[in-house]
Amino acid sequence: MRFLSDELVIDTSDPTRRVEVLAVGLPRCATSSLQAALESEWLGYGPCMHMARTVPWPERTQMVLDALYEPDREKRHKILHQLFAGFSSQSDLPGVAFTDDLMDMFPDAKIILNQRQDVHSFARSISGSLMFFHTWPYILSTLLFRTNRLHWKMHFGIYRIFNQKLGTDLDWNYDTLVDLYEKYNEWVKEEARKRNRPVLEWQPHQGWDPICKFLGKPVPPPEVPFPHKNDQKEMRRLKMILVARGLLAWAGLGAVVYAGVKYGPKYLGELRQFTTDWLR
């Protein structure tokens, strides 16, 4: 299942491979559909960096954390080059937390600002999905798994960066999500203007045509629909699996502790007696 496992092995042996497309829209803005399109035979920009290519790999998540808390630009870029080695495109977190860095690191990359049709659908979508990963029930239930600990640490680091760059106050309510969406999109366009970089503002209902024209690719035949990935359903399944797995792990740990407390003294006494008798 996506976000739990990722079997794709990234080939980092080709030093000439660079990120050619930066899809820098916020999460819940068709990032998975856009990832599928970029990795398709029609566009050919795979593999595409995405959260689903990050959280199953603790070493990648740790690199993201290192970059989030590295104030030195040159050192941060070095970490990000290592993180993005072997990738040809980017969509979703964690990349969007480094949009300005990626613009500088890949000056020839095309920039797509993928958006929702309205800001309120974005706020509703985030509230019904990613907000869960910042709740104490999630954090405590999954605490025994390193991948989960790194995941929520990464999210908190990302929102800290957004606060710094955008002047937002992400205390996770509807109004601050609306504020984030509006400020972030304007910030992206301003950062691109500073670098004289064109930006394609795109929404999922527009399909292949604007993207193909922007990237200089032929439009797929009419019978080829633009990918549609319903992450909302996937997120619901993911939440249930993560919490169930976490609770089972806690139950197993509790059983071990209980058995140790209940039976430990008895067996420890028997072991001590056996050792004493054997040494005589």
CSV table of C-alpha atoms in Angstrom, one decimal:
chain,number,residue,atom,x,y,z
A,1,MET,CA,0.0,0.0,0.0
A,2,ARG,CA,1.2,3.5,-0.9
A,3,PHE,CA,2.8,5.4,2.0
A,4,LEU,CA,3.5,2.1,3.9
A,5,SER,CA,5.8,0.5,1.3
A,6,ASP,CA,7.6,1.5,-1.8
A,7,GLU,CA,9.4,-1.1,-3.9
A,8,LEU,CA,10.8,1.3,-6.4
A,9,VAL,CA,14.6,1.3,-6.3
A,10,ILE,CA,15.9,4.7,-7.4
A,11,ASP,CA,19.0,4.6,-9.6
A,12,THR,CA,21.3,7.3,-8.4
A,13,SER,CA,24.3,6.2,-10.6
A,14,ASP,CA,23.6,8.7,-13.4
A,15,PRO,CA,25.1,12.1,-12.4
A,16,THR,CA,23.5,13.8,-15.4
A,17,ARG,CA,19.9,13.1,-14.3
A,18,ARG,CA,18.3,16.2,-12.9
A,19,VAL,CA,14.8,17.2,-11.7
A,20,GLU,CA,13.1,18.6,-14.8
A,21,VAL,CA,9.6,19.4,-13.5
A,22,LEU,CA,8.7,21.0,-10.2
A,23,ALA,CA,5.0,20.5,-9.3
A,24,VAL,CA,4.9,22.8,-6.3
A,25,GLY,CA,1.3,22.9,-5.3
A,26,LEU,CA,0.3,22.1,-1.7
A,27,PRO,CA,-0.9,18.6,-0.6
A,28,ARG,CA,-4.5,17.7,-1.5
A,29,CYS,CA,-4.1,19.6,-4.8
A,30,ALA,CA,-4.1,16.5,-7.0
A,31,THR,CA,-0.4,15.8,-6.1
A,32,SER,CA,-0.8,12.0,-6.5
A,33,SER,CA,-2.7,12.4,-9.8
A,34,LEU,CA,0.0,14.7,-11.0
A,35,GLN,CA,2.7,12.3,-9.9
A,36,ALA,CA,1.1,9.5,-11.9
A,37,ALA,CA,0.9,11.8,-15.0
A,38,LEU,CA,4.5,12.8,-14.7
A,39,GLU,CA,5.7,9.2,-14.3
A,40,SER,CA,3.5,8.0,-17.2
A,41,GLU,CA,4.8,7.1,-20.6
A,42,TRP,CA,3.1,10.2,-22.0
A,43,LEU,CA,5.2,12.7,-20.0
A,44,GLY,CA,8.2,10.5,-19.0
A,45,TYR,CA,9.4,12.4,-16.0
A,46,GLY,CA,9.7,9.4,-13.6
A,47,PRO,CA,10.5,8.8,-11.0
A,48,CYS,CA,8.7,11.6,-9.2
A,49,MET,CA,9.5,12.6,-5.7
A,50,HIS,CA,6.4,12.5,-3.5
A,51,MET,CA,5.5,11.8,0.1
A,52,ALA,CA,4.7,8.2,-0.9
A,53,ARG,CA,8.3,7.9,-2.0
A,54,THR,CA,9.6,9.3,1.3
A,55,VAL,CA,7.8,7.9,4.4
A,56,PRO,CA,8.4,4.2,3.6
A,57,TRP,CA,12.2,5.0,3.6
A,58,PRO,CA,13.5,6.1,7.0
A,59,GLU,CA,16.8,7.3,5.5
A,60,ARG,CA,15.0,9.7,3.1
A,61,THR,CA,12.7,11.0,5.9
A,62,GLN,CA,15.8,11.6,8.0
A,63,MET,CA,17.4,13.6,5.2
A,64,VAL,CA,14.3,15.7,5.0
A,65,LEU,CA,14.5,16.4,8.7
A,66,ASP,CA,18.2,17.3,8.4
A,67,ALA,CA,17.4,19.7,5.5
A,68,LEU,CA,14.4,21.3,7.4
A,69,TYR,CA,16.6,22.2,10.4
A,70,GLU,CA,19.8,23.2,8.4
A,71,PRO,CA,20.0,27.0,8.3
A,72,ASP,CA,23.0,27.1,6.0
A,73,ARG,CA,21.8,27.3,2.4
A,74,GLU,CA,24.8,25.6,0.9
A,75,LYS,CA,24.7,22.7,3.4
A,76,ARG,CA,20.9,22.4,2.9
A,77,HIS,CA,21.3,22.2,-0.8
A,78,LYS,CA,23.8,19.5,-0.5
A,79,ILE,CA,21.4,17.4,1.6
A,80,LEU,CA,18.6,18.1,-0.9
A,81,HIS,CA,20.7,17.1,-3.9
A,82,GLN,CA,21.3,13.8,-2.1
A,83,LEU,CA,17.6,13.4,-1.4
A,84,PHE,CA,16.6,14.2,-5.0
A,85,ALA,CA,19.3,12.2,-6.7
A,86,GLY,CA,17.8,9.9,-9.3
A,87,PHE,CA,14.5,11.7,-9.5
A,88,SER,CA,13.3,13.5,-12.6
A,89,SER,CA,10.3,15.4,-11.1
A,90,GLN,CA,8.7,16.5,-7.9
A,91,SER,CA,5.1,16.7,-6.6
A,92,ASP,CA,3.7,17.0,-3.0
A,93,LEU,CA,5.5,17.2,0.3
A,94,PRO,CA,8.3,17.1,1.3
A,95,GLY,CA,9.5,19.0,-1.8
A,96,VAL,CA,7.0,21.9,-1.5
A,97,ALA,CA,8.6,22.8,1.8
A,98,PHE,CA,11.8,23.6,-0.2
A,99,THR,CA,10.2,25.2,-3.3
A,100,ASP,CA,12.5,28.2,-3.3
A,101,ASP,CA,15.6,26.0,-2.7
A,102,LEU,CA,14.5,23.7,-5.6
A,103,MET,CA,14.1,26.7,-7.9
A,104,ASP,CA,17.7,27.6,-7.3
A,105,MET,CA,19.0,24.1,-7.4
A,106,PHE,CA,17.3,23.2,-10.7
A,107,PRO,CA,17.2,26.5,-12.7
A,108,ASP,CA,16.0,24.8,-15.9
A,109,ALA,CA,13.1,22.9,-14.3
A,110,LYS,CA,9.6,23.7,-15.4
A,111,ILE,CA,7.4,24.9,-12.6
A,112,ILE,CA,3.7,23.8,-12.3
A,113,LEU,CA,1.6,25.3,-9.5
A,114,ASN,CA,-1.2,22.7,-9.1
A,115,GLN,CA,-4.2,24.1,-7.3
A,116,ARG,CA,-7.7,23.3,-6.1
A,117,GLN,CA,-10.7,25.0,-7.7
A,118,ASP,CA,-11.3,26.9,-4.5
A,119,VAL,CA,-9.6,27.5,-1.2
A,120,HIS,CA,-12.4,26.1,0.9
A,121,SER,CA,-12.2,22.6,-0.8
A,122,PHE,CA,-8.5,22.6,0.1
A,123,ALA,CA,-9.2,23.4,3.8
A,124,ARG,CA,-11.9,20.8,4.0
A,125,SER,CA,-9.7,18.2,2.3
A,126,ILE,CA,-6.7,18.9,4.7
A,127,SER,CA,-9.0,18.8,7.7
A,128,GLY,CA,-10.3,15.4,6.7
A,129,SER,CA,-7.0,13.8,6.0
A,130,LEU,CA,-3.6,15.2,7.0
A,131,MET,CA,-4.8,16.9,10.2
A,132,PHE,CA,-5.1,13.4,11.8
A,133,PHE,CA,-1.4,13.0,11.7
A,134,HIS,CA,-1.0,15.8,14.2
A,135,THR,CA,-3.3,14.4,16.8
A,136,TRP,CA,-2.2,12.8,20.1
A,137,PRO,CA,-4.1,9.6,19.3
A,138,TYR,CA,-2.0,9.1,16.2
A,139,ILE,CA,1.3,10.1,17.8
A,140,LEU,CA,0.9,7.9,20.9
A,141,SER,CA,-0.6,4.9,19.1
A,142,THR,CA,2.2,4.8,16.6
A,143,LEU,CA,5.1,5.8,18.8
A,144,LEU,CA,6.8,2.4,18.8
A,145,PHE,CA,7.5,2.6,15.0
A,146,ARG,CA,10.5,4.6,13.8
A,147,THR,CA,8.9,5.4,10.4
A,148,ASN,CA,5.9,7.0,12.1
A,149,ARG,CA,8.0,8.9,14.6
A,150,LEU,CA,10.0,10.4,11.7
A,151,HIS,CA,6.8,11.1,9.8
A,152,TRP,CA,5.2,13.3,12.4
A,153,LYS,CA,8.5,15.0,13.2
A,154,MET,CA,8.9,15.8,9.5
A,155,HIS,CA,5.4,17.3,9.4
A,156,PHE,CA,6.0,19.5,12.4
A,157,GLY,CA,9.3,20.6,10.8
A,158,ILE,CA,7.5,21.4,7.5
A,159,TYR,CA,4.9,23.6,9.2
A,160,ARG,CA,7.6,25.4,11.1
A,161,ILE,CA,9.3,26.2,7.8
A,162,PHE,CA,5.9,27.4,6.3
A,163,ASN,CA,5.4,29.7,9.3
A,164,GLN,CA,8.9,31.2,8.8
A,165,LYS,CA,8.5,31.7,5.1
A,166,LEU,CA,4.9,32.7,4.9
A,167,GLY,CA,4.3,34.3,8.3
A,168,THR,CA,1.4,32.0,8.9
A,169,ASP,CA,0.2,30.6,12.2
A,170,LEU,CA,-0.5,26.9,11.6
A,171,ASP,CA,-2.5,25.9,14.7
A,172,TRP,CA,-4.6,23.7,12.5
A,173,ASN,CA,-8.0,25.2,12.2
A,174,TYR,CA,-10.1,26.1,9.1
A,175,ASP,CA,-9.1,29.8,9.0
A,176,THR,CA,-5.4,29.1,9.2
A,177,LEU,CA,-5.6,26.5,6.4
A,178,VAL,CA,-7.3,29.1,4.2
A,179,ASP,CA,-4.6,31.6,5.0
A,180,LEU,CA,-1.9,29.0,4.3
A,181,TYR,CA,-3.3,28.2,0.8
A,182,GLU,CA,-3.6,31.8,-0.3
A,183,LYS,CA,-0.3,33.0,1.1
A,184,TYR,CA,1.6,30.0,-0.2
A,185,ASN,CA,0.4,30.2,-3.8
A,186,GLU,CA,1.2,33.9,-3.9
A,187,TRP,CA,4.6,33.2,-2.4
A,188,VAL,CA,5.4,30.6,-5.1
A,189,LYS,CA,4.5,33.1,-7.9
A,190,GLU,CA,6.6,35.8,-6.3
A,191,GLU,CA,9.6,33.5,-5.9
A,192,ALA,CA,9.3,32.5,-9.5
A,193,ARG,CA,9.1,36.2,-10.6
A,194,LYS,CA,12.3,37.0,-8.7
A,195,ARG,CA,14.0,34.3,-10.8
A,196,ASN,CA,12.3,35.2,-14.1
A,197,ARG,CA,10.7,31.7,-14.2
A,198,PRO,CA,7.4,31.0,-15.9
A,199,VAL,CA,4.7,29.2,-13.9
A,200,LEU,CA,1.9,27.1,-15.2
A,201,GLU,CA,-1.1,27.5,-12.9
A,202,TRP,CA,-3.1,24.3,-13.3
A,203,GLN,CA,-6.2,22.6,-11.9
A,204,PRO,CA,-7.1,18.9,-12.3
A,205,HIS,CA,-10.2,19.5,-14.5
A,206,GLN,CA,-7.9,21.1,-17.2
A,207,GLY,CA,-6.4,17.7,-17.8
A,208,TRP,CA,-3.5,17.0,-20.1
A,209,ASP,CA,-3.6,19.9,-22.6
A,210,PRO,CA,-2.0,22.8,-20.5
A,211,ILE,CA,0.6,20.5,-19.0
A,212,CYS,CA,1.7,19.0,-22.3
A,213,LYS,CA,1.8,22.4,-24.0
A,214,PHE,CA,3.9,23.8,-21.2
A,215,LEU,CA,6.3,20.9,-21.2
A,216,GLY,CA,6.5,20.6,-25.0
A,217,LYS,CA,5.0,17.1,-25.1
A,218,PRO,CA,2.3,15.8,-27.4
A,219,VAL,CA,-1.1,15.5,-25.9
A,220,PRO,CA,-2.2,11.8,-25.3
A,221,PRO,CA,-5.1,10.4,-27.4
A,222,PRO,CA,-8.6,11.4,-26.3
A,223,GLU,CA,-9.2,7.9,-25.0
A,224,VAL,CA,-6.4,8.3,-22.4
A,225,PRO,CA,-7.9,10.1,-19.3
A,226,PHE,CA,-5.8,12.2,-17.0
A,227,PRO,CA,-4.9,10.1,-14.0
A,228,HIS,CA,-7.3,10.4,-11.0
A,229,LYS,CA,-5.9,9.2,-7.7
A,230,ASN,CA,-8.4,9.3,-4.8
A,231,ASP,CA,-6.1,9.8,-1.9
A,232,GLN,CA,-9.0,10.6,0.5
A,233,LYS,CA,-10.0,6.9,0.5
A,234,GLU,CA,-6.4,5.8,0.7
A,235,MET,CA,-5.9,8.1,3.6
A,236,ARG,CA,-8.8,6.6,5.5
A,237,ARG,CA,-7.4,3.1,5.0
A,238,LEU,CA,-3.9,4.2,6.0
A,239,LYS,CA,-5.2,5.8,9.2
A,240,MET,CA,-6.9,2.5,10.2
A,241,ILE,CA,-3.9,0.4,9.4
A,242,LEU,CA,-1.4,2.6,11.2
A,243,VAL,CA,-3.5,2.9,14.4
A,244,ALA,CA,-4.3,-0.8,14.4
A,245,ARG,CA,-0.7,-1.7,13.9
A,246,GLY,CA,0.3,0.7,16.7
A,247,LEU,CA,-2.2,-0.6,19.1
A,248,LEU,CA,-1.2,-4.2,18.5
A,249,ALA,CA,2.4,-3.3,19.1
A,250,TRP,CA,1.5,-1.6,22.4
A,251,ALA,CA,-0.6,-4.7,23.3
A,252,GLY,CA,2.4,-6.9,22.6
A,253,LEU,CA,4.7,-4.8,24.6
A,254,GLY,CA,2.2,-4.7,27.5
A,255,ALA,CA,1.9,-8.5,27.4
A,256,VAL,CA,5.7,-8.8,27.6
A,257,VAL,CA,5.9,-6.4,30.6
A,258,TYR,CA,3.0,-8.1,32.3
A,259,ALA,CA,4.6,-11.5,31.9
A,260,GLY,CA,7.9,-10.2,33.2
A,261,VAL,CA,6.3,-8.7,36.3
A,262,LYS,CA,4.1,-11.7,37.0
A,263,TYR,CA,6.4,-14.6,36.2
A,264,GLY,CA,9.9,-12.9,36.3
A,265,PRO,CA,10.6,-13.2,40.0
A,266,LYS,CA,9.6,-16.8,40.1
A,267,TYR,CA,11.9,-17.8,37.1
A,268,LEU,CA,14.6,-15.5,38.3
A,269,GLY,CA,14.6,-17.3,41.6
A,270,GLU,CA,14.7,-20.7,40.0
A,271,LEU,CA,17.6,-19.6,37.7
A,272,ARG,CA,19.5,-18.3,40.8
A,273,GLN,CA,18.9,-21.6,42.6
A,274,PHE,CA,20.0,-23.6,39.5
A,275,THR,CA,23.2,-21.5,39.2
A,276,THR,CA,24.0,-21.9,42.9
A,277,ASP,CA,23.5,-25.7,42.7
A,278,TRP,CA,25.6,-26.0,39.5
A,279,LEU,CA,28.5,-24.0,41.0
A,280,ARG,CA,28.7,-26.2,44.1
